[in-house]
PDB file of C-alpha atoms in Angstrom:
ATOM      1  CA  UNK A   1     -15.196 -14.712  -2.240  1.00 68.00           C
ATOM      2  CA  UNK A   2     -12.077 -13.624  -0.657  1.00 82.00           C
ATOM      3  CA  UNK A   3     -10.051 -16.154   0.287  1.00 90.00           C
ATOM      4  CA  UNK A   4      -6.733 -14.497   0.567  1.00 94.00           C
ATOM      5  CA  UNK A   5      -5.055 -11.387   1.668  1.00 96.00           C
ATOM      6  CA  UNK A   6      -1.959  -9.623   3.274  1.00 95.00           C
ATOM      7  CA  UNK A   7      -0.804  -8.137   6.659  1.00 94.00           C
ATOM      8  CA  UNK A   8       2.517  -6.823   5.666  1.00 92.00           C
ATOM      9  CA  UNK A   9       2.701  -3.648   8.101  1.00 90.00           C
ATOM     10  CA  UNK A  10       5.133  -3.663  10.794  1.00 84.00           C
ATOM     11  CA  UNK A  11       3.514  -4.339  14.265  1.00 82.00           C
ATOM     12  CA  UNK A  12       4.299  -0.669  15.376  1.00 83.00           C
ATOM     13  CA  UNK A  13       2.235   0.554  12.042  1.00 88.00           C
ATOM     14  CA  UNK A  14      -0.383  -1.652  13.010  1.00 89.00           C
ATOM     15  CA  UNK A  15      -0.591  -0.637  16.755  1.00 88.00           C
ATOM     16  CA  UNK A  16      -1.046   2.688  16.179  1.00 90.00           C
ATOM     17  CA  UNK A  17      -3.896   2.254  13.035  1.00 94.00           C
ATOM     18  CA  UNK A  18      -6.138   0.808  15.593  1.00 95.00           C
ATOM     19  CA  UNK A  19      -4.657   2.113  18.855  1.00 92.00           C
ATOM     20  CA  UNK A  20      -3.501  -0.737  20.892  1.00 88.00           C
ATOM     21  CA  UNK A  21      -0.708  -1.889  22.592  1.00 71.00           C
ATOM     22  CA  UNK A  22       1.691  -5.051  20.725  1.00 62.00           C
ATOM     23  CA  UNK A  23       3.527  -7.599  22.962  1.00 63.00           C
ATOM     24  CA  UNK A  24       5.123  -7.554  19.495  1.00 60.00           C
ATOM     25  CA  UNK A  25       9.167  -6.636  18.417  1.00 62.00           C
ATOM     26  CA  UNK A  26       8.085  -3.442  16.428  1.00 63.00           C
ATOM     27  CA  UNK A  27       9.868  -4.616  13.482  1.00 65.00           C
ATOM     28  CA  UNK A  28       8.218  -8.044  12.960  1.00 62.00           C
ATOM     29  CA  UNK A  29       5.056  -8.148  11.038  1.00 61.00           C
ATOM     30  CA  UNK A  30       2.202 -10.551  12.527  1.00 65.00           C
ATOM     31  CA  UNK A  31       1.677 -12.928  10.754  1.00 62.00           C
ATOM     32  CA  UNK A  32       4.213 -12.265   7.712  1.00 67.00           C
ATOM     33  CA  UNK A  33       2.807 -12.013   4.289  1.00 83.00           C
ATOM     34  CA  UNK A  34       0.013 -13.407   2.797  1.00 91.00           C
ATOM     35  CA  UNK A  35      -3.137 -15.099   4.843  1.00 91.00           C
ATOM     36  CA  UNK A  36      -4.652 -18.162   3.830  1.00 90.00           C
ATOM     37  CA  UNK A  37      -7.909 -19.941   4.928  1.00 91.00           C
ATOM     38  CA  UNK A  38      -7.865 -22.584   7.930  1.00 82.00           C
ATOM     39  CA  UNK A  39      -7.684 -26.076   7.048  1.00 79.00           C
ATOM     40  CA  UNK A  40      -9.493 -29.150   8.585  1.00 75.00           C
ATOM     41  CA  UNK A  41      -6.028 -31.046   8.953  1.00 79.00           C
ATOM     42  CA  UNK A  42      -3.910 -27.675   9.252  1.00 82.00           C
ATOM     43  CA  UNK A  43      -5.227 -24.138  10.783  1.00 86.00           C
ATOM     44  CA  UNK A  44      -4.383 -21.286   9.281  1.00 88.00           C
ATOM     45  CA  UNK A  45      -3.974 -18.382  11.441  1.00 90.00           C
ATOM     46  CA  UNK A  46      -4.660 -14.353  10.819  1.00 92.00           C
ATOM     47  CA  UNK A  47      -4.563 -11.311  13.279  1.00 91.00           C
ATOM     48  CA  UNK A  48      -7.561  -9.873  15.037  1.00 95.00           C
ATOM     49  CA  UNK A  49      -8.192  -6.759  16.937  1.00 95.00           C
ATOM     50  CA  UNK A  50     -10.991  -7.664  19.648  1.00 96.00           C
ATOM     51  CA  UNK A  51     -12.207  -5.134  22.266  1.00 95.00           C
ATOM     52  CA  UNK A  52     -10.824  -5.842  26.093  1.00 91.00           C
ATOM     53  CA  UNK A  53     -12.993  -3.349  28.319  1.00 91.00           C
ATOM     54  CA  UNK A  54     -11.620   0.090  27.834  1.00 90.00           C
ATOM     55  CA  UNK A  55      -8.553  -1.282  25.635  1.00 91.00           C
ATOM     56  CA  UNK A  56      -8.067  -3.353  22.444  1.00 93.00           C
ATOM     57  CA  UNK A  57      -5.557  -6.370  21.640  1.00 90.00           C
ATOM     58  CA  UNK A  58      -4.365  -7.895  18.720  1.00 89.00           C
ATOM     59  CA  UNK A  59      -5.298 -11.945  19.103  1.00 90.00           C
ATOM     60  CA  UNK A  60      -4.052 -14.707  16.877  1.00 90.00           C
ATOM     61  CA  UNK A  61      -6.968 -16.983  15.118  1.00 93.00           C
ATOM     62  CA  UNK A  62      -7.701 -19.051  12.811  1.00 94.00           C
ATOM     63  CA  UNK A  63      -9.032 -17.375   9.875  1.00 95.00           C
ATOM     64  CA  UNK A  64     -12.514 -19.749   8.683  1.00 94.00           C
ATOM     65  CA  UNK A  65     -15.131 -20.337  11.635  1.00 94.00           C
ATOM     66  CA  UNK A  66     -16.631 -23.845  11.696  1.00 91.00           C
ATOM     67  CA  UNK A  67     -19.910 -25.035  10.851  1.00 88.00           C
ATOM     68  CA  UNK A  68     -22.120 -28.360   9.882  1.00 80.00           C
ATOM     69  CA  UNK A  69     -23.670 -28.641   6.262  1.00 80.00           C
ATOM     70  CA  UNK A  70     -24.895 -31.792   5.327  1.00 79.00           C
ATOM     71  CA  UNK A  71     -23.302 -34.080   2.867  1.00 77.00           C
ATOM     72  CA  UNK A  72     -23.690 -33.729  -0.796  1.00 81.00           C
ATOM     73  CA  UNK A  73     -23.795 -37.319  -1.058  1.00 82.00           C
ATOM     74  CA  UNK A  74     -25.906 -38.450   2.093  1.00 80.00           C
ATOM     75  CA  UNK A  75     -27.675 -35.081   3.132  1.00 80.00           C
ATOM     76  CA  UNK A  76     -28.016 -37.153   6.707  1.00 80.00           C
ATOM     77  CA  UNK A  77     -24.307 -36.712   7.455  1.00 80.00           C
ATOM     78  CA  UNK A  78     -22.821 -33.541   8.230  1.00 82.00           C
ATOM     79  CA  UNK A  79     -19.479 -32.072   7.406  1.00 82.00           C
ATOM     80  CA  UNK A  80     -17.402 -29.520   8.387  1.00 86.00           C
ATOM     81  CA  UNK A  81     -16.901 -26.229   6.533  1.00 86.00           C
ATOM     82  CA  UNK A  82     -14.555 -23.019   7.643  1.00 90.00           C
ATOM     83  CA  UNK A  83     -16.750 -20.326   6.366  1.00 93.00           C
ATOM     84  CA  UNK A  84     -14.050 -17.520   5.778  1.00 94.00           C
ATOM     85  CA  UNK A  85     -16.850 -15.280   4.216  1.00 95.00           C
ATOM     86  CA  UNK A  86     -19.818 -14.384   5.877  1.00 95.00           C
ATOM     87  CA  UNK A  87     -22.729 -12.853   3.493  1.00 92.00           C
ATOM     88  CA  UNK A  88     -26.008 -14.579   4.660  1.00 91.00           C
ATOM     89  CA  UNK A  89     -26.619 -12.138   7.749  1.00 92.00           C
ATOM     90  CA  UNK A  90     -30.033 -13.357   8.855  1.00 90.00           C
ATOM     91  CA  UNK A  91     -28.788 -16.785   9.768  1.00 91.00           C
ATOM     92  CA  UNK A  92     -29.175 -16.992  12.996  1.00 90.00           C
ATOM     93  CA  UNK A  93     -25.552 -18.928  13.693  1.00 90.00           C
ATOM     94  CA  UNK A  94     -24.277 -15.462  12.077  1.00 94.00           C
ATOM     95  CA  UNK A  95     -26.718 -13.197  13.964  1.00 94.00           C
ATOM     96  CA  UNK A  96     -25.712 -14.480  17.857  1.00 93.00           C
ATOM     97  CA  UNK A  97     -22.173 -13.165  16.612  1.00 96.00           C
ATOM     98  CA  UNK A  98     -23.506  -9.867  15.091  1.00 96.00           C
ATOM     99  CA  UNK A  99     -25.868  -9.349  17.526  1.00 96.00           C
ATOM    100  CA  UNK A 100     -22.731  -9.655  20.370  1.00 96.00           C
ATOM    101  CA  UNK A 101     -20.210  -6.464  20.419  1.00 97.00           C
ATOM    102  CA  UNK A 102     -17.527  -8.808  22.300  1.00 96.00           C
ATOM    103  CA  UNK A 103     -18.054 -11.030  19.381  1.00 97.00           C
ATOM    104  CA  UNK A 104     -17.434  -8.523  16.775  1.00 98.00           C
ATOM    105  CA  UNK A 105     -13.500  -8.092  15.573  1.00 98.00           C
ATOM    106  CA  UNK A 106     -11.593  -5.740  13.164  1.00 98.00           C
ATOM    107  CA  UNK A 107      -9.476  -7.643  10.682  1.00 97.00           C
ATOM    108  CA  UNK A 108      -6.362  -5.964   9.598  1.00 96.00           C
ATOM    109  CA  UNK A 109      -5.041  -5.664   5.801  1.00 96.00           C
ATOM    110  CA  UNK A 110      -2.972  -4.029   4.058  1.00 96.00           C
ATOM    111  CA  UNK A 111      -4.497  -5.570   0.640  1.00 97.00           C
ATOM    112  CA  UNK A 112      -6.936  -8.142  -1.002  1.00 97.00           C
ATOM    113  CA  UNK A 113      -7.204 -10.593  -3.846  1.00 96.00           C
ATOM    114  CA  UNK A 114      -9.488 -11.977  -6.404  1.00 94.00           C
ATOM    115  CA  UNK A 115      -9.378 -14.276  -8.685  1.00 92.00           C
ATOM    116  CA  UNK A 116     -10.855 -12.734 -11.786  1.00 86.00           C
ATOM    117  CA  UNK A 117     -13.171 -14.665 -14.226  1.00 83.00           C
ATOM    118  CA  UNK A 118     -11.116 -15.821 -17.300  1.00 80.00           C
ATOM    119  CA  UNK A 119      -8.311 -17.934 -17.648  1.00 79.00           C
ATOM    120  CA  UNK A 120      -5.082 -16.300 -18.445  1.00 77.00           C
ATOM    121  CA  UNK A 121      -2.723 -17.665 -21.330  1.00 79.00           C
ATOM    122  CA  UNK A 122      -0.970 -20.119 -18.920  1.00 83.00           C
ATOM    123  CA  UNK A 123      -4.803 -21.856 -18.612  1.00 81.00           C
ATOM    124  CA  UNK A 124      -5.048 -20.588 -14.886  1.00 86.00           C
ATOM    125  CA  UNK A 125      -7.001 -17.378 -13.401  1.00 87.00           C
ATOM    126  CA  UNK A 126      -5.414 -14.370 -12.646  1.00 88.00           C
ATOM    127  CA  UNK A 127      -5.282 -13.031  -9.326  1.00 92.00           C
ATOM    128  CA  UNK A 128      -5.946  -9.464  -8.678  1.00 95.00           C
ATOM    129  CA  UNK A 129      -4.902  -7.199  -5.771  1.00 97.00           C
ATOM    130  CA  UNK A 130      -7.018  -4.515  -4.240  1.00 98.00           C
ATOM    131  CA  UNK A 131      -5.847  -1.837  -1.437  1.00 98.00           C
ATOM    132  CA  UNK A 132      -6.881   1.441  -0.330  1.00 98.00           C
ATOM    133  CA  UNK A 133      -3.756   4.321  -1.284  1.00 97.00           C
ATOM    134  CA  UNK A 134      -4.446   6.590   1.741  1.00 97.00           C
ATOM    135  CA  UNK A 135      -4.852   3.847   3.998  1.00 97.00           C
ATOM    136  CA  UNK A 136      -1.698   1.542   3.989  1.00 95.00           C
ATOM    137  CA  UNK A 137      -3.932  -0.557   7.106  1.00 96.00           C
ATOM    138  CA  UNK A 138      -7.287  -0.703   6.858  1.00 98.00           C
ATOM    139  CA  UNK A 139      -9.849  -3.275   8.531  1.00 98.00           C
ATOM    140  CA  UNK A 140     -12.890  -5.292   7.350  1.00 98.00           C
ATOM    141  CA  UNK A 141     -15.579  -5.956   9.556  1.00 98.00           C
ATOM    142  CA  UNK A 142     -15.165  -9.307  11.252  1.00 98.00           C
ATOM    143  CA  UNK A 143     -16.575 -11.746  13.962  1.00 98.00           C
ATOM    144  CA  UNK A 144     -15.070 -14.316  15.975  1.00 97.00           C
ATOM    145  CA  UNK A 145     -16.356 -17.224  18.220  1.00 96.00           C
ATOM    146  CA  UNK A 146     -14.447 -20.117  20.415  1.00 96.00           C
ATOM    147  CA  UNK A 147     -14.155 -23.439  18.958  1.00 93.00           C
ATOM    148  CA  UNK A 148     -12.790 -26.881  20.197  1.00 89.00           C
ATOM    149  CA  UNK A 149      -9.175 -26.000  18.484  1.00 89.00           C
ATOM    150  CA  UNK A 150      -9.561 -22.338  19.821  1.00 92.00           C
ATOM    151  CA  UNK A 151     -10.890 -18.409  18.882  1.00 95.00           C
ATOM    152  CA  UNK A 152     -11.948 -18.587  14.997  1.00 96.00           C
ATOM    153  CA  UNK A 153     -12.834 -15.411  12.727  1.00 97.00           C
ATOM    154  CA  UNK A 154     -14.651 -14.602   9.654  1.00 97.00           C
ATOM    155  CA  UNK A 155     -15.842 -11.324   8.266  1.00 97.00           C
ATOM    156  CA  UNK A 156     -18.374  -9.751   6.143  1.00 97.00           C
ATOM    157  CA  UNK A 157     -18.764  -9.088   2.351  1.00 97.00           C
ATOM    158  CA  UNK A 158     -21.597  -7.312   0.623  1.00 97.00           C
ATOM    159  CA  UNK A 159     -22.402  -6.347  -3.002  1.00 96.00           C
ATOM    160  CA  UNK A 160     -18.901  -5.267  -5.111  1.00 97.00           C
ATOM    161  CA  UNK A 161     -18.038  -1.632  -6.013  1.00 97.00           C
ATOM    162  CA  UNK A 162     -17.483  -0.555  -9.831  1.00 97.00           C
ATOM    163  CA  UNK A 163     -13.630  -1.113  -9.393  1.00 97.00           C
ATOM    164  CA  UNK A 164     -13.887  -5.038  -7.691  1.00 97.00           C
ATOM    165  CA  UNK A 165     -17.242  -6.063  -9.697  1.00 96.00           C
ATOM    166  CA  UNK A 166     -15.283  -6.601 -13.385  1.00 95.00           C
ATOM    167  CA  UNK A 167     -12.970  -8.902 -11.582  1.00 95.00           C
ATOM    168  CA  UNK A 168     -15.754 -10.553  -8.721  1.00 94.00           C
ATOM    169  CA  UNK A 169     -18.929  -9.774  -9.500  1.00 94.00           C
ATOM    170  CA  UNK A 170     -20.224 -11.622  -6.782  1.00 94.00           C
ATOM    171  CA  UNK A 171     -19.049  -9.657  -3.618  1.00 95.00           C
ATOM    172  CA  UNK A 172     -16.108  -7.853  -1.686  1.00 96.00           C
ATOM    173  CA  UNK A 173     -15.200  -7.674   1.703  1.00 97.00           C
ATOM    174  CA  UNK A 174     -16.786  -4.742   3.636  1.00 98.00           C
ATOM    175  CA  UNK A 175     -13.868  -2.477   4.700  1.00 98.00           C
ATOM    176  CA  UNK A 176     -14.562  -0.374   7.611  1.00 98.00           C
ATOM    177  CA  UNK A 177     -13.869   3.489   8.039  1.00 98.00           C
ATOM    178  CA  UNK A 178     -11.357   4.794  10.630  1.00 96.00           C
ATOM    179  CA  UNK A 179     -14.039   6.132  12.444  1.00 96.00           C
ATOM    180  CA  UNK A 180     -16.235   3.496  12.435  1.00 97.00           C
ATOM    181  CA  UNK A 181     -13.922   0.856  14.200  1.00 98.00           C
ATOM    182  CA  UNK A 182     -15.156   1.966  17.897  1.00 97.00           C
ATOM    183  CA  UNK A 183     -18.709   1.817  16.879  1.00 97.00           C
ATOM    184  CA  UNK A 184     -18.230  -1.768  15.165  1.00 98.00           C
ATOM    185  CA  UNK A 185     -15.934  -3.273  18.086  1.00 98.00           C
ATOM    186  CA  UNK A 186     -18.650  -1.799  20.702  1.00 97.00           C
ATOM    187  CA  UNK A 187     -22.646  -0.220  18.901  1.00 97.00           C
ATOM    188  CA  UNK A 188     -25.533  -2.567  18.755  1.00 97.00           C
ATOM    189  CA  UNK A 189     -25.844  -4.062  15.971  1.00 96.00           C
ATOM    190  CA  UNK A 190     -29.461  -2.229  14.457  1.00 94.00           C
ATOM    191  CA  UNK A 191     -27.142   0.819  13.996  1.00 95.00           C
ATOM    192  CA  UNK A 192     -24.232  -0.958  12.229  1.00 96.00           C
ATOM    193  CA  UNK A 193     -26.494  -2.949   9.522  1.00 94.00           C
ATOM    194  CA  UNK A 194     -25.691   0.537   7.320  1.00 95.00           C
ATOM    195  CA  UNK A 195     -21.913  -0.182   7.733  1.00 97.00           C
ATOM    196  CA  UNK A 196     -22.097  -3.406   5.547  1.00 97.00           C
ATOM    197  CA  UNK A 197     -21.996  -1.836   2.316  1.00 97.00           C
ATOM    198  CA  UNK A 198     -19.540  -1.651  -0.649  1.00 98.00           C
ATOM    199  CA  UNK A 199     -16.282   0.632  -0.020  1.00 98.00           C
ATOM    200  CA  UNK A 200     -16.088   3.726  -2.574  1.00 98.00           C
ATOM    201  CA  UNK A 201     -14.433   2.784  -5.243  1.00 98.00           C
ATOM    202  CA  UNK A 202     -12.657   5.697  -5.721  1.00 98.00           C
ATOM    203  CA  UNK A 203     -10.783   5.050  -2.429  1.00 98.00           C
ATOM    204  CA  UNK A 204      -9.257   2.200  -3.726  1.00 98.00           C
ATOM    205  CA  UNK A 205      -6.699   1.062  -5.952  1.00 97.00           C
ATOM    206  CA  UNK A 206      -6.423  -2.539  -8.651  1.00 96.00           C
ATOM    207  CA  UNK A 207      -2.814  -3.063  -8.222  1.00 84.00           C
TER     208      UNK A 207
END
């Protein structure tokens, strides 16, 4: 599960990787450094690039869409969770999103982390950081709904490649080609199901 990454391009680099126009001073970065999940007491926010007829925009929001689960203790009370990850794509609370181009979002990153599976000498596990050499901003495929504190994203993992699967074995996030971002903001969605697969490794880099 990827629970953290980076957005360290400048909004001018980042403007013209996904070709849209920034409100933004072109040497700010949005947001600045490292992304972390959304909180229940305090959101967490990432950038978005969302579709907007002919054009696209970059959109502040949280980063971990809401849902119920039941209780651990009392399975008749439910809880909140901000799902950051989304794997499970036959769930139908996942599928009205999929299933929705003006729902679907491209989440820009310049790298990833995982934590990898043992302990380090200081008793803690190491965190590992993944990015793609030729692409200094590159997307995964996200979605996004409204919620009562506002617009909320998550996006897609699938099975790991050779390079992330010694570190997570359990999944990566599905990074999106350059020229697959129009047909992901705007195909249906029978035609994308081929997109969610692992990245080549070869592409990337362990840093």
């Amino acid at each position: 599960m990827c629970n953290r990454y980076r957005l360290t391009a400048k909004q001018a680099e980042v403007a013209a990787t996904f070709g849209i126009r920034t409100p933004y001073e072109v040497e700010e970065t949005f947001p600045i450094g490292d992304i972390f999940p959304t909180g229940k007491k305090t959101p967490f926010y990432g950038a978005v690039v969302v579709q907007d007829g002919d054009d696209r925009r970059l959109e502040r929001m949280e980063w971990g869409v809401p849902t119920q689960v039941p209780s651990k203790r009392d399975p008749t009370v439910k809880l909140t969770k901000y799902v950051t990850n989304v794997r499970n794509l036959s769930s139908s609370f996942w599928r009205s999103m999929l299933t929705t181009p003006a729902r679907r979002c491209l989440v820009p990153v310049t790298s990833f982390s995982e934590y990898g599976l043992a302990p380090g000498e200081d008793g803690k596990k190491p965190l590992h950081w993944f990015d793609v050499p030729s692409r200094p901003v590159f997307a995964f495929a996200g979605i996004w709904r409204p919620t009562e504190r506002g617009n909320a994203y998550s996006f897609l993992t699938t099975e790991p490649n050779f390079l992330v699967s010694p570190i997570h074995p359990k999944a990566m996030p599905v990074i999106l080609h350059d020229d697959d971002y129009a047909r992901w903001l705007t195909g249906p969605w029978n035609e994308l199901e081929p997109l969610v697969s692992p990245y080549p490794a070869q592409l990337m880099r362990l840093e």
